[in-house]
Coordinates of C-alpha atoms in Angstrom, one line a residue:
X1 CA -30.4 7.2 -10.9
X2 CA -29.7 8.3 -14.2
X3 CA -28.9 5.9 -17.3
X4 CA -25.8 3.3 -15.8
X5 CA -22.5 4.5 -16.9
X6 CA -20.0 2.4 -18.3
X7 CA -17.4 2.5 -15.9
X8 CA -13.5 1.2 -15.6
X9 CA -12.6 1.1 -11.6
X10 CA -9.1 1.2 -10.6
X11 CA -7.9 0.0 -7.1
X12 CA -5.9 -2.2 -5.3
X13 CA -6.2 -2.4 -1.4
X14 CA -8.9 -2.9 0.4
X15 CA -9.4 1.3 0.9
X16 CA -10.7 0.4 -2.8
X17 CA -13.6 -2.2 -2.1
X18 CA -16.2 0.0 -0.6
X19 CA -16.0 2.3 -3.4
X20 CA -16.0 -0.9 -6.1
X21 CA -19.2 -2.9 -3.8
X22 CA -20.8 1.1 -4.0
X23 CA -20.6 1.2 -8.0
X24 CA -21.6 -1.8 -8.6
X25 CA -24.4 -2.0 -6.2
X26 CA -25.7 1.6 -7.6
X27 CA -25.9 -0.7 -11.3
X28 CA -23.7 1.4 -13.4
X29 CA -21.9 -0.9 -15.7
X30 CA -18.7 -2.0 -14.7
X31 CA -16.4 -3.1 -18.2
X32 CA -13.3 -3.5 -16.2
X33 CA -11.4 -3.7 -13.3
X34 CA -7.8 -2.7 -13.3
X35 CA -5.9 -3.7 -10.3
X36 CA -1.9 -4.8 -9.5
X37 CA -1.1 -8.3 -10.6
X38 CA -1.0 -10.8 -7.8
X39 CA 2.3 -11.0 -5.7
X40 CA 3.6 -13.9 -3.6
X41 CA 2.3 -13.6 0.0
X42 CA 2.0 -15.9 3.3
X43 CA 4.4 -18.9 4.2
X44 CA 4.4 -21.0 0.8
X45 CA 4.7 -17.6 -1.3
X46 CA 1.9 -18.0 -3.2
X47 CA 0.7 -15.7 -5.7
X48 CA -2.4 -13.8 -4.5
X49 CA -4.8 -11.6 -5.6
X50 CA -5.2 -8.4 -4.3
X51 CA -8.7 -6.9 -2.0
X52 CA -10.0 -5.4 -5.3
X53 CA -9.0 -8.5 -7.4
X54 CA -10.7 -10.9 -5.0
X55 CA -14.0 -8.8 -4.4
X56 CA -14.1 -8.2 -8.7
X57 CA -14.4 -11.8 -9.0
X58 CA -17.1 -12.3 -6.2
X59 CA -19.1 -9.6 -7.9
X60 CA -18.3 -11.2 -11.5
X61 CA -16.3 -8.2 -13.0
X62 CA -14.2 -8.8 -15.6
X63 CA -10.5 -8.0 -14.4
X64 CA -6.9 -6.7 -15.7
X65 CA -4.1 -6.7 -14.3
X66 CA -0.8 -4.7 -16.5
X67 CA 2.5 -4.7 -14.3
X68 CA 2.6 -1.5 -16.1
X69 CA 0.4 1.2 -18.2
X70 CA 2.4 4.5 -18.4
X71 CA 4.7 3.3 -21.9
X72 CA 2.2 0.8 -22.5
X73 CA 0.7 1.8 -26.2
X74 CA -1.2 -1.6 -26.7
X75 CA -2.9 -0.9 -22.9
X76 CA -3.5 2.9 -23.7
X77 CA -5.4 1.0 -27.2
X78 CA -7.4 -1.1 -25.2
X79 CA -8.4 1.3 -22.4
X80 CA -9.8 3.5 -25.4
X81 CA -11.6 0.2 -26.7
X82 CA -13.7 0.2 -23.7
X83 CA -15.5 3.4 -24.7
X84 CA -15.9 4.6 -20.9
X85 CA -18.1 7.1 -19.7
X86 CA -15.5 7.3 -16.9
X87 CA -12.9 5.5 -15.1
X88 CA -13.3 5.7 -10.9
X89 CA -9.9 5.4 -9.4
X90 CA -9.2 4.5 -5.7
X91 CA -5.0 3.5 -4.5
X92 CA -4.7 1.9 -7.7
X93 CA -0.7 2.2 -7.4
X94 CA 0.3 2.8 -10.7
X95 CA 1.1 6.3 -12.2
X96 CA -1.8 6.6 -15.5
X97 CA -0.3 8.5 -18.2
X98 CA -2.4 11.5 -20.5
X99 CA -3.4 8.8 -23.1
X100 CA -5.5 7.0 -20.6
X101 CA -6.3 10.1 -18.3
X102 CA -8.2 11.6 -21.5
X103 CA -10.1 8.4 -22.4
X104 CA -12.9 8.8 -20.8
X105 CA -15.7 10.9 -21.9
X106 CA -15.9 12.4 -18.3
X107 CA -12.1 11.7 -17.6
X108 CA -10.8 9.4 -14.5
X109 CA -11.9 10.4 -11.1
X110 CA -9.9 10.4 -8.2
X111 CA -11.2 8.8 -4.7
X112 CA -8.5 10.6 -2.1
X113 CA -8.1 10.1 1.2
X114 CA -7.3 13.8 2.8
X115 CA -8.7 17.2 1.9
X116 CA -7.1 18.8 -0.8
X117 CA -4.8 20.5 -1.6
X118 CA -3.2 19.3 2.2
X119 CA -1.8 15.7 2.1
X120 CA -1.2 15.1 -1.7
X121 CA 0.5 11.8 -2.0
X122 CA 1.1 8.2 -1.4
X123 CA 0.5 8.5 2.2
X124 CA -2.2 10.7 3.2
X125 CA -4.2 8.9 6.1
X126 CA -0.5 8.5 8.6
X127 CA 0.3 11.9 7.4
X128 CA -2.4 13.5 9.0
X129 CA -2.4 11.8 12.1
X130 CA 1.0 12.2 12.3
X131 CA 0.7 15.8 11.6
X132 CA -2.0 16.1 14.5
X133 CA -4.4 17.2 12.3
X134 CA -8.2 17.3 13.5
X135 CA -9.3 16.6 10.4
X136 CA -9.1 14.9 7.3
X137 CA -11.8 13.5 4.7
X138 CA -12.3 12.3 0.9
X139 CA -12.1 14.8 -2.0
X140 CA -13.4 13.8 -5.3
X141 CA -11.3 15.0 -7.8
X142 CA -10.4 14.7 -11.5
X143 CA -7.4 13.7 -12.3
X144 CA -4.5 15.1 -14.6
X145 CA -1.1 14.8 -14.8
X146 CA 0.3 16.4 -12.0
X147 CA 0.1 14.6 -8.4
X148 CA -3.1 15.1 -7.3
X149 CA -3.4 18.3 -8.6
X150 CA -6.9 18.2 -10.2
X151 CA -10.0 20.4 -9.8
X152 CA -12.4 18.9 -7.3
X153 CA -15.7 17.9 -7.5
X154 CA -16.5 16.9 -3.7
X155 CA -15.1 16.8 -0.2
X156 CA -16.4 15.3 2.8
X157 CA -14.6 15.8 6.1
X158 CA -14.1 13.5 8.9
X159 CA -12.8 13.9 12.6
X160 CA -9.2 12.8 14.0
X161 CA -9.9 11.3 17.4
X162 CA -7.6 11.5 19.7
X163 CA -6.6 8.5 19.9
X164 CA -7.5 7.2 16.3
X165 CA -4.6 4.9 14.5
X166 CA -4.5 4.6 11.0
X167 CA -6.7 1.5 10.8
X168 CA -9.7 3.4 12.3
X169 CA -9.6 6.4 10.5
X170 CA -8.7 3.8 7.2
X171 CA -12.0 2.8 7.6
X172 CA -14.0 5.3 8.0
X173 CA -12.8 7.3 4.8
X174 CA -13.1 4.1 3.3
X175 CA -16.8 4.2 3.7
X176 CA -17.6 7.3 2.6
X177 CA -15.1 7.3 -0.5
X178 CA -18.2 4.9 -2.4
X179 CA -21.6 7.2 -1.6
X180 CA -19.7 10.4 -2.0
X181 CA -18.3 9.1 -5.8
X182 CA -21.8 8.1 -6.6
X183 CA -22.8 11.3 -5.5
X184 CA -20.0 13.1 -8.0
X185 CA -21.3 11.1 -10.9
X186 CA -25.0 11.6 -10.5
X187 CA -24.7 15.6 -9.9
X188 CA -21.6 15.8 -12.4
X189 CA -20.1 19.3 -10.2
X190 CA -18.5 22.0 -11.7
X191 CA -14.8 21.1 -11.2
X192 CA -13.0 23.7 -8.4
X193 CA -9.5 24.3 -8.9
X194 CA -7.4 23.3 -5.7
X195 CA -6.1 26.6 -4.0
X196 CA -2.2 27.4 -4.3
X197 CA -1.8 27.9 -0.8
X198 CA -1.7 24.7 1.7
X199 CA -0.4 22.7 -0.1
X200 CA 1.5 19.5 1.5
X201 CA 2.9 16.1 0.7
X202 CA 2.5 13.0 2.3
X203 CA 5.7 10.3 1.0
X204 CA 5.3 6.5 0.9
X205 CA 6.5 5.2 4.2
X206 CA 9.5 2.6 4.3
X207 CA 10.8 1.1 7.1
X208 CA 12.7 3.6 9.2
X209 CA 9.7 5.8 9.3
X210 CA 8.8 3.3 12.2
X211 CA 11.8 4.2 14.2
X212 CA 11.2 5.4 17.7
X213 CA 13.5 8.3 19.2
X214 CA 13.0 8.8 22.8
X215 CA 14.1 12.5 21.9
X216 CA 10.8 13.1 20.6
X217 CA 8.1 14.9 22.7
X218 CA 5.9 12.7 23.8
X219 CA 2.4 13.5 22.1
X220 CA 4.4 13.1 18.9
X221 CA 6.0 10.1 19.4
X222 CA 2.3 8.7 20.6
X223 CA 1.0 10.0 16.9
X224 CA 3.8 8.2 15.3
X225 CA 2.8 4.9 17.3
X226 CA -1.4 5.4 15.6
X227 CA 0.3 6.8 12.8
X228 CA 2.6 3.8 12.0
X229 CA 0.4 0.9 12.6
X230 CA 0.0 -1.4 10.9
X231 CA 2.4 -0.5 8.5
X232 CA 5.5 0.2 8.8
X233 CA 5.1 -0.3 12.5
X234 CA 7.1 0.9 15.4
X235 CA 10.2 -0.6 17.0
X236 CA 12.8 0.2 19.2
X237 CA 15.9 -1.4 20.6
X238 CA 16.2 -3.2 24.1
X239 CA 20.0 -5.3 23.8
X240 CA 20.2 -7.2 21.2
X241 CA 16.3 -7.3 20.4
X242 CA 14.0 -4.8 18.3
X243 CA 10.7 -4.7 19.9
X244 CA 7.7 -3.6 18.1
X245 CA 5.5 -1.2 19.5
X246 CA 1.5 -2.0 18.8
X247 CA -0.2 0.7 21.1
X248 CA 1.0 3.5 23.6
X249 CA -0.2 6.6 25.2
X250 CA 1.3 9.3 26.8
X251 CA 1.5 9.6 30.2
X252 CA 3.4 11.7 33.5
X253 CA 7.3 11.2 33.9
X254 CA 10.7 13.0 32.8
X255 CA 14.2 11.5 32.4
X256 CA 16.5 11.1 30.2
X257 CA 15.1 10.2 27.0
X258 CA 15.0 6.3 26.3
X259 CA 15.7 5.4 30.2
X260 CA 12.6 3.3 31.9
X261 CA 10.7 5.1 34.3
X262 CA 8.9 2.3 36.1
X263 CA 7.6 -1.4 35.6
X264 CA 4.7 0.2 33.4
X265 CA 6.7 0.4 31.8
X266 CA 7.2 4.1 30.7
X267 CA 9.4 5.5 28.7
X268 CA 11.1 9.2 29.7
X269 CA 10.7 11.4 26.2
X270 CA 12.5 14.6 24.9
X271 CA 9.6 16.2 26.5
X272 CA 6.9 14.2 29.0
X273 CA 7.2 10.4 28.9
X274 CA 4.5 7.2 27.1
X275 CA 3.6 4.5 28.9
X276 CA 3.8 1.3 26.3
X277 CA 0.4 -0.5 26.1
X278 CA 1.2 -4.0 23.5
X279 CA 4.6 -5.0 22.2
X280 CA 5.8 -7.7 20.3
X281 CA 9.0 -9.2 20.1
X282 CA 10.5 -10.9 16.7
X283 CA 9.2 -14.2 15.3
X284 CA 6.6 -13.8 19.2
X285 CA 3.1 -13.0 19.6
X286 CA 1.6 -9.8 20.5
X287 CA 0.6 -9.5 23.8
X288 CA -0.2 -6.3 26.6
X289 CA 2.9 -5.0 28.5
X290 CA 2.4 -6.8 31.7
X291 CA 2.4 -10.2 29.9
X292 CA 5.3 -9.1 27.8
X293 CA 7.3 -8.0 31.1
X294 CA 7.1 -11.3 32.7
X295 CA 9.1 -12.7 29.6
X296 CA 11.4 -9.9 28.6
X297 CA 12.1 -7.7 31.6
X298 CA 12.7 -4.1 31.1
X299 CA 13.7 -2.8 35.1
X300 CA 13.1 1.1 36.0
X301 CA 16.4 2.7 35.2
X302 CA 17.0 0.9 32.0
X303 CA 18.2 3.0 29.6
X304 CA 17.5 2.2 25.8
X305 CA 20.3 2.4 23.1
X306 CA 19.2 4.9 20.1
X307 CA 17.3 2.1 17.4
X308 CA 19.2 1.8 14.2
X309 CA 17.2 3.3 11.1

């Protein structure tokens, strides 16, 4: 490796760590670590640290943690302070203005989970499975002020199984994201603007983006289930309960869509029918379908109310 670079890494989830453990194992000089403050989690509420936060203070990285740095004067002041080489940023989750962007003597480098220019965004890794896309990967770009609209500097691709949920394909961008930044900042690329064309957004989920409607064709209703999980999660009514769904797959039937099919149980779709595979019901544990029948039975013929958003 060339002379250690002094570096600033921004991230907050642990998509982030690989790429943080990577840097730091490579010995480039880590000054900082930005990441969100700590926020109230588990029963008692207590304030904890984020996966970045908590793996910067194993490795004994100095860490920061600004609610906010877009209007922040005296943050843009001592970003500059640190007289970076560059800043490596991975789902930090807050928006970095042109005052800290330009810092750098190399700028702030982007570690993004889809192939640019498709799945710009806050949501990239459901996006494309819920897309059905084959593909997806990490692009290495540098950053500006637009969203996600830099030149790149590297992209490596990786395949969508076909029955790969979020969690599974989370992990394996997250793996590549560190050896394929070092590899940006030990060949230093010629930046590639991203084409025009292609272009698509993926939006932070909420809630109701875990909604089921038996309208839907099967095979995408099955994406939304990978897609979905773990976050926001799927759910769908059955009387006065919302039942989570955890895993499904398509499988033979027609109906009407929502109406039980058989003690599977699967579910007649706008188009085909999904067997469910692990549910969960409120405040219960998870468990597979046959355990949760014998609790919560769903007979063939049942036909499910539309789920409130």
């Amino acid at each position: 490796m060339s002379r250690p670079l002094r570096i600033a890494f921004m991230g907050s989830p642990d998509f982030s760590v690989p790429a943080l453990r990577a840097l730091h194992g490579a010995g480039h000089h880590i000054v900082a670590v930005y990441t969100q403050p700590p926020k109230p989690a588990g029963r008692g509420q207590r304030e904890t640290p984020c996966p970045v936060h908590r793996a910067a203070l194993e490795l004994g990285l100095p860490v920061r943690t600004p609610a906010r740095v877009r209007k922040d004067e005296a943050e843009h002041a001592a970003f500059r302070a640190l007289d970076l080489d560059v800043a490596v940023v991975a789902a930090y989750g807050l928006i970095l203005p042109k005052a800290m962007l330009d810092a750098p003597r190399r700028g702030c480098l982007n570690i993004h989970a889809s192939l640019l220019p498709r799945w710009r965004g806050a949501g990239p890794i459901q996006a494309a499975i819920l897309a059905g896309d084959s593909e997806t990967g990490i692009t290495i770009m540098r950053m500006e002020e637009g969203l996600d609209t830099g030149p790149m500097l590297l992209r490596e691709s990786v395949p969508i199984g076909p029955r790969m949920t979020t969690p599974e394909l989370h992990d394996a961008l997250a793996a590549i994201g560190g050896p394929l930044v070092l590899r940006a900042l030990a060949e230093n690329p010629e930046p590639v603007p991203q084409p025009e064309e292609g272009v698509t957004y993926a939006p932070k989920l909420s809630k109701p983006d875990g909604r089921i409607d038996w309208w839907q064709d099967a095979a995408a209703l099955d994406r939304r289930i990978r897609a979905m999980n773990p976050w926001p999660g799927c759910f769908f009514q059955a009387g006065e309960e919302v039942i989570r769904v955890l895993a499904a797959e398509p499988a033979p039937g027609e109906g009407l869509p929502g109406t039980v099919l058989d003690g599977a149980p699967t579910i007649a779709c706008g188009a085909g029918a999904i067997r469910l595979l692990r549910l969960q019901r409120a405040g219960r544990a998870a468990m597979p379908a046959a355990d949760f029948l014998r609790g919560f039975p769903m007979p063939a013929g049942t036909v499910l109310a539309p789920t409130p958003a």
